[in-house]
Amino acid sequence: MRKSQLVPLFIVLIIALIGCSSTTNNSDSNSDGDAEQEIVKKEGKDITIAVAANFISMDPHDTNDTLSYSAQKTMMQGLVGFDKDMNVVPVLAKEYSANKDATEFTFKLQEGVTFHDGTPFNAEAVKVNLDRLTDPDSTLIRSSLFEVIEETVVVDEYTVKVKLSEPFGAMINTFAHPAGMMLSPKALEEYGDEVSQHPVGTGPYVFKDWQPGDHLTVTKNEDYWNATENEVDSITFKPTPENGTRIAMLQTGEADFIYPVPAEQAESVKGKDGIIVENAPSIIVRYLAMNNMKEPFNDVKVRKAINYAINKEAFIGVVMKGFATPMDSIIAPNTQFYSKQEPYKYNIEKAKELLAEAGYEDGFKTTIWGSNSSSTLKGMEFIQQQLAQINVEAEVVPMETGTLSDSIWSVQNPEDAEIEMYYGGWSPSTGDADWGIRPLVGGENAFPPKSYNTAYYNNEEVNSLIADGLATADLEAREQAYAEAQKIIWEETPWAFLSVDDTIYGKKNYLEGIYLLPDGSLSAENIEIVQ
Protein backbone atom coordinates (compact mmCIF):
# COMPACT_ATOMS: atom_id res chain seq x y z
CA MET A 1 0.00 0.00 0.00
CA ARG A 2 1.07 3.54 -0.65
CA LYS A 3 1.60 5.89 2.25
CA SER A 4 -0.42 8.58 0.47
CA GLN A 5 -3.43 6.29 0.74
CA LEU A 6 -2.86 5.25 4.32
CA VAL A 7 -2.49 8.57 6.01
CA PRO A 8 -5.92 9.94 5.06
CA LEU A 9 -7.59 6.72 6.16
CA PHE A 10 -5.78 6.93 9.47
CA ILE A 11 -7.11 10.45 9.98
CA VAL A 12 -10.62 9.32 9.16
CA LEU A 13 -10.36 6.46 11.62
CA ILE A 14 -9.23 8.84 14.34
CA ILE A 15 -12.15 11.18 13.66
CA ALA A 16 -14.87 8.68 12.79
CA LEU A 17 -13.99 5.77 15.05
CA ILE A 18 -12.35 7.12 18.16
CA GLY A 19 -14.87 9.92 18.34
CA CYS A 20 -17.84 7.59 17.84
CA SER A 21 -19.61 5.84 20.71
CA SER A 22 -22.54 3.47 20.75
CA THR A 23 -24.96 1.21 22.85
CA THR A 24 -25.94 -2.26 24.13
CA ASN A 25 -29.43 -3.42 23.14
CA ASN A 26 -30.21 -5.32 19.98
CA SER A 27 -31.32 -2.84 17.34
CA ASP A 28 -34.48 -4.86 16.68
CA SER A 29 -35.69 -4.54 20.26
CA ASN A 30 -36.79 -1.29 21.89
CA SER A 31 -37.14 -0.34 25.54
CA ASP A 32 -40.58 -0.33 27.17
CA GLY A 33 -40.60 3.45 26.86
CA ASP A 34 -40.05 3.17 23.12
CA ALA A 35 -42.67 0.46 22.66
CA GLU A 36 -45.39 2.41 24.51
CA GLN A 37 -45.14 5.47 22.28
CA GLU A 38 -47.82 6.26 19.76
CA ILE A 39 -46.59 6.57 16.19
CA VAL A 40 -45.80 10.22 15.51
CA LYS A 41 -47.48 11.74 12.46
CA LYS A 42 -45.17 12.38 9.50
CA GLU A 43 -46.18 14.87 6.84
CA GLY A 44 -45.02 13.90 3.36
CA LYS A 45 -42.37 11.39 2.34
CA ASP A 46 -39.24 13.52 2.48
CA ILE A 47 -36.70 12.40 5.10
CA THR A 48 -33.91 14.38 6.77
CA ILE A 49 -30.92 12.62 8.34
CA ALA A 50 -28.57 14.62 10.60
CA VAL A 51 -24.98 13.34 10.63
CA ALA A 52 -21.97 14.32 12.73
CA ALA A 53 -19.57 15.54 10.03
CA ASN A 54 -19.26 16.73 6.45
CA PHE A 55 -19.10 14.38 3.50
CA ILE A 56 -15.77 14.17 1.74
CA SER A 57 -16.45 12.46 -1.60
CA MET A 58 -19.22 10.86 -3.65
CA ASP A 59 -16.77 8.74 -5.67
CA PRO A 60 -16.72 5.31 -3.96
CA HIS A 61 -13.38 4.46 -5.56
CA ASP A 62 -11.79 7.55 -4.04
CA THR A 63 -13.41 7.58 -0.59
CA ASN A 64 -11.81 6.75 2.74
CA ASP A 65 -14.53 7.66 5.24
CA THR A 66 -17.48 5.59 6.35
CA LEU A 67 -19.80 8.60 6.46
CA SER A 68 -19.42 9.40 2.76
CA TYR A 69 -20.04 5.74 1.94
CA SER A 70 -23.30 5.92 3.89
CA ALA A 71 -24.68 8.54 1.50
CA GLN A 72 -23.20 6.85 -1.56
CA LYS A 73 -24.96 3.57 -0.77
CA THR A 74 -28.35 5.20 -1.36
CA MET A 75 -27.28 5.82 -4.98
CA MET A 76 -24.78 3.11 -5.88
CA GLN A 77 -24.40 -0.64 -5.54
CA GLY A 78 -21.71 -3.27 -5.84
CA LEU A 79 -21.64 -6.77 -7.25
CA VAL A 80 -22.16 -7.99 -3.69
CA GLY A 81 -22.79 -6.21 -0.40
CA PHE A 82 -23.42 -6.78 3.29
CA ASP A 83 -26.63 -7.57 5.13
CA LYS A 84 -27.27 -6.08 8.57
CA ASP A 85 -25.04 -8.74 10.18
CA MET A 86 -22.16 -8.13 7.75
CA ASN A 87 -22.80 -11.35 5.83
CA VAL A 88 -21.97 -11.10 2.12
CA VAL A 89 -25.09 -11.12 -0.06
CA PRO A 90 -25.61 -10.85 -3.86
CA VAL A 91 -26.60 -7.42 -5.18
CA LEU A 92 -25.81 -6.56 -8.82
CA ALA A 93 -24.41 -10.07 -9.18
CA LYS A 94 -27.19 -12.61 -8.77
CA GLU A 95 -24.63 -15.34 -8.03
CA TYR A 96 -20.87 -15.74 -7.76
CA SER A 97 -18.26 -18.47 -7.41
CA ALA A 98 -14.53 -18.84 -6.79
CA ASN A 99 -12.00 -21.49 -7.69
CA LYS A 100 -10.38 -23.44 -4.84
CA ASP A 101 -7.16 -21.45 -4.98
CA ALA A 102 -9.02 -18.14 -4.68
CA THR A 103 -7.41 -16.78 -7.85
CA GLU A 104 -10.52 -16.58 -10.07
CA PHE A 105 -13.94 -15.16 -9.19
CA THR A 106 -16.88 -15.44 -11.57
CA PHE A 107 -19.99 -13.27 -11.31
CA LYS A 108 -23.35 -13.85 -13.00
CA LEU A 109 -25.01 -10.44 -13.24
CA GLN A 110 -28.56 -9.22 -12.81
CA GLU A 111 -30.20 -8.57 -16.18
CA GLY A 112 -32.23 -5.55 -17.15
CA VAL A 113 -30.48 -3.14 -14.76
CA THR A 114 -29.63 0.38 -15.92
CA PHE A 115 -27.68 3.23 -14.39
CA HIS A 116 -29.54 6.44 -13.57
CA ASP A 117 -28.38 7.97 -16.87
CA GLY A 118 -29.81 5.06 -18.90
CA THR A 119 -26.47 3.29 -19.44
CA PRO A 120 -26.89 -0.49 -19.33
CA PHE A 121 -25.35 -2.35 -16.41
CA ASN A 122 -23.53 -5.36 -17.83
CA ALA A 123 -20.18 -7.15 -17.80
CA GLU A 124 -18.54 -4.36 -19.79
CA ALA A 125 -19.62 -1.83 -17.16
CA VAL A 126 -18.07 -4.00 -14.44
CA LYS A 127 -14.83 -4.19 -16.41
CA VAL A 128 -14.73 -0.40 -16.83
CA ASN A 129 -15.07 0.08 -13.07
CA LEU A 130 -12.53 -2.57 -12.06
CA ASP A 131 -10.06 -1.43 -14.72
CA ARG A 132 -10.32 2.06 -13.26
CA LEU A 133 -9.58 0.74 -9.78
CA THR A 134 -6.63 -1.37 -10.93
CA ASP A 135 -5.00 1.13 -13.29
CA PRO A 136 -1.30 1.08 -12.25
CA ASP A 137 -1.19 4.85 -12.64
CA SER A 138 -4.26 5.34 -10.47
CA THR A 139 -4.17 7.75 -7.56
CA LEU A 140 -7.58 6.60 -6.30
CA ILE A 141 -7.54 6.07 -2.54
CA ARG A 142 -9.15 2.63 -2.74
CA SER A 143 -6.99 1.21 -5.52
CA SER A 144 -4.92 -0.60 -2.90
CA LEU A 145 -7.91 -2.78 -1.96
CA PHE A 146 -8.08 -4.13 -5.51
CA GLU A 147 -4.41 -4.18 -6.52
CA VAL A 148 -4.38 -7.99 -6.40
CA ILE A 149 -6.66 -8.05 -9.49
CA GLU A 150 -4.63 -8.97 -12.57
CA GLU A 151 -7.37 -8.97 -15.19
CA THR A 152 -11.12 -8.53 -15.55
CA VAL A 153 -12.55 -10.62 -18.41
CA VAL A 154 -15.95 -10.15 -20.08
CA VAL A 155 -17.20 -13.71 -20.62
CA ASP A 156 -20.55 -12.66 -22.06
CA GLU A 157 -22.98 -9.78 -21.62
CA TYR A 158 -23.93 -10.80 -18.10
CA THR A 159 -20.93 -12.82 -16.94
CA VAL A 160 -17.60 -11.44 -15.79
CA LYS A 161 -14.51 -13.26 -14.53
CA VAL A 162 -11.94 -11.57 -12.28
CA LYS A 163 -8.44 -13.07 -12.25
CA LEU A 164 -6.02 -12.35 -9.41
CA SER A 165 -2.25 -12.22 -9.47
CA GLU A 166 -2.11 -14.39 -6.34
CA PRO A 167 -4.53 -16.26 -4.04
CA PHE A 168 -6.68 -13.95 -1.95
CA GLY A 169 -9.38 -15.71 0.04
CA ALA A 170 -10.87 -12.46 1.35
CA MET A 171 -11.67 -11.17 -2.13
CA ILE A 172 -15.44 -11.64 -1.98
CA ASN A 173 -15.55 -9.55 1.18
CA THR A 174 -13.42 -6.95 -0.58
CA PHE A 175 -15.96 -6.80 -3.42
CA ALA A 176 -18.65 -6.26 -0.76
CA HIS A 177 -16.77 -3.23 0.57
CA PRO A 178 -18.46 0.03 -0.57
CA ALA A 179 -15.31 0.83 -2.55
CA GLY A 180 -16.48 -1.82 -5.03
CA MET A 181 -19.68 0.00 -5.94
CA MET A 182 -20.30 0.58 -9.63
CA LEU A 183 -20.38 3.96 -11.40
CA SER A 184 -21.89 4.58 -14.82
CA PRO A 185 -19.22 4.19 -17.53
CA LYS A 186 -20.84 7.11 -19.35
CA ALA A 187 -20.49 9.30 -16.25
CA LEU A 188 -16.86 8.22 -15.78
CA GLU A 189 -16.09 9.16 -19.37
CA GLU A 190 -17.96 12.45 -19.19
CA TYR A 191 -16.82 13.69 -15.79
CA GLY A 192 -13.51 11.90 -15.15
CA ASP A 193 -12.19 12.74 -11.69
CA GLU A 194 -15.11 15.14 -11.22
CA VAL A 195 -17.49 12.17 -11.03
CA SER A 196 -17.34 12.73 -7.28
CA GLN A 197 -19.58 15.73 -7.88
CA HIS A 198 -21.80 13.85 -10.36
CA PRO A 199 -22.32 10.31 -9.00
CA VAL A 200 -24.40 8.02 -11.20
CA GLY A 201 -25.26 4.54 -9.93
CA THR A 202 -27.94 1.86 -10.11
CA GLY A 203 -29.42 2.32 -6.63
CA PRO A 204 -32.87 3.28 -5.29
CA TYR A 205 -32.02 6.99 -5.08
CA VAL A 206 -30.67 9.47 -7.63
CA PHE A 207 -28.22 12.26 -6.89
CA LYS A 208 -29.92 15.67 -6.80
CA ASP A 209 -27.50 18.18 -5.28
CA TRP A 210 -24.67 18.57 -2.77
CA GLN A 211 -23.80 21.78 -0.96
CA PRO A 212 -20.75 20.78 1.15
CA GLY A 213 -21.22 21.70 4.77
CA ASP A 214 -24.95 22.29 4.33
CA HIS A 215 -26.74 19.32 2.77
CA LEU A 216 -26.74 16.45 0.28
CA THR A 217 -30.04 15.38 -1.28
CA VAL A 218 -31.04 12.27 -3.22
CA THR A 219 -34.45 11.59 -4.76
CA LYS A 220 -36.40 8.43 -5.45
CA ASN A 221 -35.33 6.45 -8.53
CA GLU A 222 -38.64 5.86 -10.28
CA ASP A 223 -37.05 3.22 -12.53
CA TYR A 224 -35.23 1.28 -9.80
CA TRP A 225 -34.65 -2.32 -10.85
CA ASN A 226 -35.41 -3.75 -7.39
CA ALA A 227 -38.15 -1.35 -6.30
CA THR A 228 -40.73 -1.84 -3.59
CA GLU A 229 -43.56 0.55 -2.80
CA ASN A 230 -41.84 1.67 0.37
CA GLU A 231 -39.10 4.04 -0.82
CA VAL A 232 -39.44 7.61 0.40
CA ASP A 233 -39.51 10.51 -2.06
CA SER A 234 -36.20 12.05 -0.96
CA ILE A 235 -33.46 11.85 1.64
CA THR A 236 -31.57 14.97 2.70
CA PHE A 237 -28.41 14.53 4.74
CA LYS A 238 -27.56 17.47 7.02
CA PRO A 239 -24.02 17.66 8.48
CA THR A 240 -24.51 18.68 12.12
CA PRO A 241 -21.25 18.38 14.11
CA GLU A 242 -22.63 19.84 17.35
CA ASN A 243 -24.15 17.07 19.49
CA GLY A 244 -26.80 19.21 21.14
CA THR A 245 -28.02 20.60 17.83
CA ARG A 246 -28.31 17.12 16.36
CA ILE A 247 -30.39 15.97 19.34
CA ALA A 248 -32.59 19.08 19.16
CA MET A 249 -33.28 18.45 15.46
CA LEU A 250 -34.59 14.98 16.28
CA GLN A 251 -36.70 16.27 19.15
CA THR A 252 -38.37 18.99 17.07
CA GLY A 253 -38.82 16.85 13.98
CA GLU A 254 -36.39 18.89 11.89
CA ALA A 255 -34.55 15.58 11.49
CA ASP A 256 -36.17 12.17 11.22
CA PHE A 257 -33.00 10.21 11.97
CA ILE A 258 -29.66 11.14 13.57
CA TYR A 259 -26.35 9.40 14.19
CA PRO A 260 -24.45 9.02 16.27
CA VAL A 261 -26.55 9.82 19.31
CA PRO A 262 -24.25 11.29 21.99
CA ALA A 263 -23.95 8.51 24.56
CA GLU A 264 -24.43 10.88 27.49
CA GLN A 265 -27.79 12.07 26.08
CA ALA A 266 -29.22 8.74 24.93
CA GLU A 267 -31.29 7.99 28.02
CA SER A 268 -32.67 11.52 28.31
CA VAL A 269 -34.32 11.47 24.85
CA LYS A 270 -35.27 7.81 24.55
CA GLY A 271 -39.03 7.29 24.57
CA LYS A 272 -39.89 10.98 24.28
CA ASP A 273 -41.28 12.97 21.34
CA GLY A 274 -41.71 9.78 19.34
CA ILE A 275 -37.95 9.06 19.56
CA ILE A 276 -36.49 5.58 19.49
CA VAL A 277 -32.81 5.14 20.40
CA GLU A 278 -31.36 1.92 19.09
CA ASN A 279 -27.97 0.30 19.40
CA ALA A 280 -26.15 -2.92 18.70
CA PRO A 281 -22.60 -4.32 18.86
CA SER A 282 -20.34 -3.12 16.07
CA ILE A 283 -17.15 -4.55 14.62
CA ILE A 284 -15.17 -1.53 15.81
CA VAL A 285 -12.51 -2.52 18.34
CA ARG A 286 -10.81 -0.13 20.75
CA TYR A 287 -7.31 -0.94 21.93
CA LEU A 288 -4.04 0.27 23.42
CA ALA A 289 -1.15 -0.73 21.16
CA MET A 290 2.27 -1.23 22.78
CA ASN A 291 5.48 -0.96 20.77
CA ASN A 292 6.69 -4.55 20.95
CA MET A 293 10.15 -3.55 19.69
CA LYS A 294 10.77 -1.04 22.47
CA GLU A 295 11.58 -1.71 26.12
CA PRO A 296 9.79 -2.54 28.33
CA PHE A 297 7.04 -3.63 25.93
CA ASN A 298 9.30 -6.15 24.21
CA ASP A 299 8.61 -8.35 27.27
CA VAL A 300 5.29 -10.22 27.05
CA LYS A 301 5.03 -10.20 30.85
CA VAL A 302 4.89 -6.41 30.81
CA ARG A 303 2.23 -6.44 28.09
CA LYS A 304 0.14 -8.93 30.05
CA ALA A 305 0.56 -6.84 33.19
CA ILE A 306 -0.90 -3.85 31.33
CA ASN A 307 -3.89 -5.97 30.31
CA TYR A 308 -4.53 -7.13 33.87
CA ALA A 309 -4.12 -3.59 35.22
CA ILE A 310 -6.95 -2.04 33.19
CA ASN A 311 -10.48 -2.60 34.45
CA LYS A 312 -12.34 -3.13 31.17
CA GLU A 313 -15.80 -2.93 32.75
CA ALA A 314 -14.91 0.39 34.36
CA PHE A 315 -13.46 1.59 31.04
CA ILE A 316 -16.76 0.80 29.34
CA GLY A 317 -18.76 2.51 32.07
CA VAL A 318 -16.63 5.64 32.41
CA VAL A 319 -15.27 6.19 28.90
CA MET A 320 -17.89 4.51 26.72
CA LYS A 321 -20.90 5.31 28.95
CA GLY A 322 -21.89 1.66 28.88
CA PHE A 323 -22.18 1.54 25.10
CA ALA A 324 -19.59 -1.16 24.44
CA THR A 325 -18.62 -4.71 25.45
CA PRO A 326 -15.22 -6.08 26.52
CA MET A 327 -12.98 -7.47 23.78
CA ASP A 328 -12.44 -11.23 23.86
CA SER A 329 -10.35 -11.50 20.71
CA ILE A 330 -8.41 -9.13 18.49
CA ILE A 331 -11.52 -8.91 16.27
CA ALA A 332 -15.15 -8.38 17.21
CA PRO A 333 -17.71 -11.23 17.35
CA ASN A 334 -19.55 -9.94 14.25
CA THR A 335 -16.39 -10.20 12.15
CA GLN A 336 -16.12 -13.25 9.90
CA PHE A 337 -13.94 -16.02 11.43
CA TYR A 338 -13.96 -14.52 14.91
CA SER A 339 -12.71 -16.93 17.59
CA LYS A 340 -13.47 -16.22 21.25
CA GLN A 341 -10.58 -16.12 23.74
CA GLU A 342 -10.41 -16.03 27.54
CA PRO A 343 -10.48 -12.37 28.65
CA TYR A 344 -7.75 -10.81 30.79
CA LYS A 345 -9.75 -10.04 33.92
CA TYR A 346 -8.92 -7.05 36.08
CA ASN A 347 -6.31 -8.19 38.61
CA ILE A 348 -3.94 -5.60 40.09
CA GLU A 349 -1.97 -8.14 42.14
CA LYS A 350 -1.42 -10.32 39.08
CA ALA A 351 -0.27 -7.25 37.14
CA LYS A 352 2.22 -6.27 39.85
CA GLU A 353 3.49 -9.83 40.05
CA LEU A 354 4.15 -9.96 36.30
CA LEU A 355 5.92 -6.59 36.37
CA ALA A 356 8.15 -7.80 39.19
CA GLU A 357 8.99 -10.98 37.25
CA ALA A 358 9.95 -8.80 34.29
CA GLY A 359 12.25 -6.69 36.46
CA TYR A 360 9.95 -3.66 36.80
CA GLU A 361 8.82 -4.02 40.40
CA ASP A 362 9.10 -0.25 40.83
CA GLY A 363 7.25 0.40 37.57
CA PHE A 364 8.42 2.60 34.69
CA LYS A 365 7.56 5.73 32.73
CA THR A 366 5.94 5.75 29.29
CA THR A 367 3.77 7.83 26.97
CA ILE A 368 0.31 7.30 25.46
CA TRP A 369 -0.33 8.85 22.05
CA GLY A 370 -3.76 9.61 20.67
CA SER A 371 -5.83 12.29 18.99
CA ASN A 372 -6.87 15.45 20.80
CA SER A 373 -10.62 14.78 20.64
CA SER A 374 -12.41 14.95 23.99
CA SER A 375 -13.51 11.31 23.88
CA THR A 376 -10.01 10.09 23.07
CA LEU A 377 -8.51 12.22 25.80
CA LYS A 378 -10.97 10.77 28.28
CA GLY A 379 -9.90 7.25 27.28
CA MET A 380 -6.21 8.00 27.59
CA GLU A 381 -6.64 9.67 30.99
CA PHE A 382 -8.61 6.67 32.25
CA ILE A 383 -5.78 4.34 31.18
CA GLN A 384 -3.26 6.69 32.80
CA GLN A 385 -5.10 6.42 36.13
CA GLN A 386 -5.37 2.64 35.88
CA LEU A 387 -1.67 2.15 35.17
CA ALA A 388 -0.70 4.41 38.08
CA GLN A 389 -1.98 1.64 40.37
CA ILE A 390 0.95 -0.55 39.28
CA ASN A 391 3.50 2.30 39.38
CA VAL A 392 3.47 2.82 35.63
CA GLU A 393 3.67 6.57 35.06
CA ALA A 394 2.03 7.18 31.68
CA GLU A 395 2.20 10.66 30.16
CA VAL A 396 -0.84 11.41 28.01
CA VAL A 397 0.18 13.02 24.70
CA PRO A 398 -2.88 14.23 22.75
CA MET A 399 -2.09 15.42 19.23
CA GLU A 400 -3.88 17.18 16.41
CA THR A 401 -4.68 14.55 13.79
CA GLY A 402 -2.13 15.78 11.25
CA THR A 403 0.64 15.84 13.85
CA LEU A 404 -0.30 12.38 15.09
CA SER A 405 -0.35 11.05 11.54
CA ASP A 406 3.07 12.49 10.77
CA SER A 407 4.50 11.19 14.04
CA ILE A 408 3.47 7.64 13.17
CA TRP A 409 3.78 7.49 9.37
CA SER A 410 6.89 9.57 8.78
CA VAL A 411 9.02 6.81 10.35
CA GLN A 412 10.79 4.74 7.72
CA ASN A 413 12.94 2.64 10.07
CA PRO A 414 11.05 0.74 12.82
CA GLU A 415 13.95 1.22 15.24
CA ASP A 416 13.45 4.98 14.95
CA ALA A 417 9.79 4.87 15.98
CA GLU A 418 9.18 7.00 19.06
CA ILE A 419 5.72 5.61 19.68
CA GLU A 420 5.43 3.67 22.95
CA MET A 421 1.68 3.26 23.56
CA TYR A 422 -1.09 4.29 21.18
CA TYR A 423 -4.82 4.50 21.97
CA GLY A 424 -6.92 3.87 18.88
CA GLY A 425 -9.84 2.16 17.20
CA TRP A 426 -10.30 0.04 14.09
CA SER A 427 -13.20 -1.15 11.95
CA PRO A 428 -12.42 -3.98 9.50
CA SER A 429 -14.63 -2.57 6.77
CA THR A 430 -14.60 -5.74 4.67
CA GLY A 431 -16.19 -7.63 7.57
CA ASP A 432 -13.49 -10.31 7.24
CA ALA A 433 -10.88 -11.43 9.78
CA ASP A 434 -8.14 -10.65 7.27
CA TRP A 435 -8.75 -6.89 7.39
CA GLY A 436 -9.18 -7.04 11.16
CA ILE A 437 -5.80 -8.73 11.69
CA ARG A 438 -3.35 -8.30 8.79
CA PRO A 439 -3.10 -4.49 8.69
CA LEU A 440 -2.74 -4.23 12.47
CA VAL A 441 -0.46 -7.10 13.54
CA GLY A 442 0.62 -8.62 10.22
CA GLY A 443 4.39 -8.40 10.75
CA GLU A 444 6.93 -6.19 9.01
CA ASN A 445 4.76 -5.74 5.93
CA ALA A 446 2.25 -3.93 8.14
CA PHE A 447 4.74 -1.66 9.95
CA PRO A 448 4.19 2.06 9.36
CA PRO A 449 4.30 3.66 6.85
CA LYS A 450 3.08 0.58 4.91
CA SER A 451 0.11 -0.16 7.12
CA TYR A 452 -1.30 0.17 10.64
CA ASN A 453 0.84 -2.10 12.84
CA THR A 454 1.54 0.55 15.48
CA ALA A 455 2.42 -2.27 17.91
CA TYR A 456 5.33 -3.25 15.65
CA TYR A 457 4.30 -6.83 16.33
CA ASN A 458 6.01 -9.51 14.24
CA ASN A 459 5.39 -13.22 14.77
CA GLU A 460 6.36 -15.52 11.90
CA GLU A 461 3.79 -18.15 12.83
CA VAL A 462 1.03 -15.54 12.83
CA ASN A 463 2.30 -14.15 9.52
CA SER A 464 2.17 -17.66 8.04
CA LEU A 465 -1.36 -18.26 9.32
CA ILE A 466 -2.51 -14.95 7.84
CA ALA A 467 -1.04 -16.04 4.51
CA ASP A 468 -2.79 -19.42 4.84
CA GLY A 469 -6.09 -17.64 5.42
CA LEU A 470 -5.69 -15.77 2.14
CA ALA A 471 -4.38 -18.70 0.10
CA THR A 472 -7.71 -20.43 -0.31
CA ALA A 473 -11.42 -19.80 -0.80
CA ASP A 474 -12.20 -22.83 1.40
CA LEU A 475 -14.14 -21.36 4.36
CA GLU A 476 -13.21 -24.12 6.81
CA ALA A 477 -9.52 -23.79 6.02
CA ARG A 478 -9.70 -20.01 6.40
CA GLU A 479 -11.58 -20.33 9.69
CA GLN A 480 -8.95 -22.68 11.11
CA ALA A 481 -6.06 -20.42 10.09
CA TYR A 482 -7.60 -17.33 11.64
CA ALA A 483 -8.62 -19.17 14.81
CA GLU A 484 -5.01 -20.25 15.38
CA ALA A 485 -3.75 -16.75 14.63
CA GLN A 486 -6.18 -15.18 17.12
CA LYS A 487 -5.10 -17.60 19.84
CA ILE A 488 -1.43 -16.73 19.43
CA ILE A 489 -2.05 -12.98 19.21
CA TRP A 490 -4.21 -13.07 22.33
CA GLU A 491 -1.52 -14.95 24.26
CA GLU A 492 1.24 -12.58 23.13
CA THR A 493 -0.84 -9.46 23.87
CA PRO A 494 0.61 -6.87 21.45
CA TRP A 495 -2.25 -4.66 22.66
CA ALA A 496 -4.18 -4.01 25.80
CA PHE A 497 -7.55 -5.31 24.57
CA LEU A 498 -10.23 -2.81 25.63
CA SER A 499 -13.70 -2.92 24.07
CA VAL A 500 -15.98 -3.44 21.10
CA ASP A 501 -18.04 -0.31 20.44
CA ASP A 502 -21.77 -0.33 19.92
CA THR A 503 -23.48 1.61 17.16
CA ILE A 504 -26.10 4.06 18.40
CA TYR A 505 -28.65 6.11 16.51
CA GLY A 506 -31.94 7.88 17.08
CA LYS A 507 -35.02 7.97 14.87
CA LYS A 508 -38.66 8.94 14.86
CA ASN A 509 -40.87 5.92 15.43
CA TYR A 510 -42.56 6.15 12.01
CA LEU A 511 -39.32 5.08 10.29
CA GLU A 512 -38.46 1.49 9.46
CA GLY A 513 -35.85 -0.17 7.28
CA ILE A 514 -33.01 2.20 8.26
CA TYR A 515 -30.19 1.17 10.59
CA LEU A 516 -26.44 1.18 11.15
CA LEU A 517 -24.38 -1.81 10.08
CA PRO A 518 -21.77 -3.22 12.48
CA ASP A 519 -19.03 -1.30 10.64
CA GLY A 520 -20.75 1.97 11.56
CA SER A 521 -22.11 2.69 8.08
CA LEU A 522 -25.72 3.57 7.39
CA SER A 523 -28.18 1.42 5.48
CA ALA A 524 -31.05 3.58 4.19
CA GLU A 525 -31.76 1.80 0.92
CA ASN A 526 -34.93 0.18 2.26
CA ILE A 527 -36.25 3.05 4.36
CA GLU A 528 -40.02 3.41 4.69
CA ILE A 529 -42.55 5.49 6.59
CA VAL A 530 -45.11 3.60 8.65
CA GLN A 531 -48.24 5.49 9.78
Steps between C-alpha positions, in 0.01 A plus 500: 500500500607854435553735790298769322199271527557396858537832669157637405333178610681521831367852551149387418526214746613738772208734432228250413588209726664635811248780518203267450323325787207263504258274710402153628151384401422310184389748236184298434379532858390825663465595865156501663498878469555472126238229454228695685525806277232579248623531143579865432332652195731564204399749234616403152765249398813713514754388762779698667799324657735700726859372503801598710740622230531619142516265205833479324432329166223340295745288298505157671834415340659809652338503845660417833228591750205293611268801511538580130438134418174518695362762261648331194324172579161663441607562138750229410538125534769237470507150359448378856437678829437443869179421684436649844723234661788561257436178308583525129188498282448527120401843368579586136640149464222246541756227574876460527761227535873463562753235410662305785822699486314831530661636183189520278158642588206472262189717526164442331334841476145622543336565163297802403675741739585852384695785653314821582616653170357209297834323446458122511654314792682199358835321503664779301392753763655283772824481303510879458466548876754235601747614234474849646574368848795289385663750264870495604511877461193549717509741791159385626504447876339156480716358222707319762201282594483365145867495399503119512272494191703408192226500238125544464357291214160547333375144446165605356257788544405398852800298616833638615809318626757669725850350503742572784877513494514283813258313730285731709230324699351825631420629152123453515489709816713760324246515216231554766688803633331826386815580302383235252180682409438558131492838323349562158767461229338792318535719810863392547577594141313829518614624840831321564632584846208740547262203519515556875276800440278312252448146636292271280414152627232232482352546848155596634585871521635748245745779574330841509742751652783539751587821681805400711453592862127559456321203344500213251170393344400189306159432346305184431607302192169441325659236275682306773558140395424357846226740609242451771217739579672612817774737381466857622493790254831654610774480760689812606816456704585794728854519646451602864826470699362646824348223714235714665378639169471152353292385798280811482431437130369153582289629787333772292455286191743704291684169460338159473817304575834593660831326562690462708290580804730647768530222757452737793164619359357167385293425809362853529335495154405134470124448502414869471361699206457181300876428522646152493868456591645178369839338531682178430855360516726620221819357355698802619766401753670739741850419618827621649789400274842450662821527299621141518846600374562751778581433865321417721225391260726248328431280806168313478474502880486879496234497228291251696542709814354799314201288398436384856541854635217655297147444626314447172154520658589832661645620168170421330300671773713813534636555149238332282199580723401135493471488122759230434597145601840363607724361226554124508709473185694737278189522278137553594244215514316629190816474290527195275718223653498650848625259768424571866789510749517509880493866611773656714300577813583799716761386753737759648697246705555282194615807306749598771627144520566487125677837507723379782584182306596718204730711717270803534387464860528877543315565174617720212414813304338502156283708268154447349436655159157576362293768332396816681125433484321517835390136489850378419650713773254355748607148400869575531457667840303200626783267393752735662316473833473122475870451429597726791372223729793281391755785510497552125520875443336561162517848348196575285602661169194621305579619148321676218420237238755623246777506760406154624495367145842644423643370827397145413531485120811708441713224657677293237715290735311310775790548742450876471134489603439713808154361562471306827125459561223603262127521579290437191208329332454288189210381286578217255279641227503183290341311790770232467761388754774578249439876512457485877838331553745543210525881490536526878728213607608348168877522553754721326283545192249681721749727681445872441511660249378192306203426721359533852714273720570765764588218743791402274397142568671232291438129553597270213243237593224761500627639169487149352147440628385831352647391167325162533170678558540687172631207296167327459129563451422197720306647796593224745869533421482878538312468829763265642789726398346809655398316817861392557626850425257657749608258772867587459438875478284491812769312693776737387292812574645759258214721621307565814163370377232750606153489344272448203294813434127498448329694224238745624245705311171677557192509279136597499279198557331523158824393328586141417761334282784737598782397733875501556706201393761359740774692316328827592364572152139588431254285309213716371429322173183338634368787710123536533247708690244311706187689613 
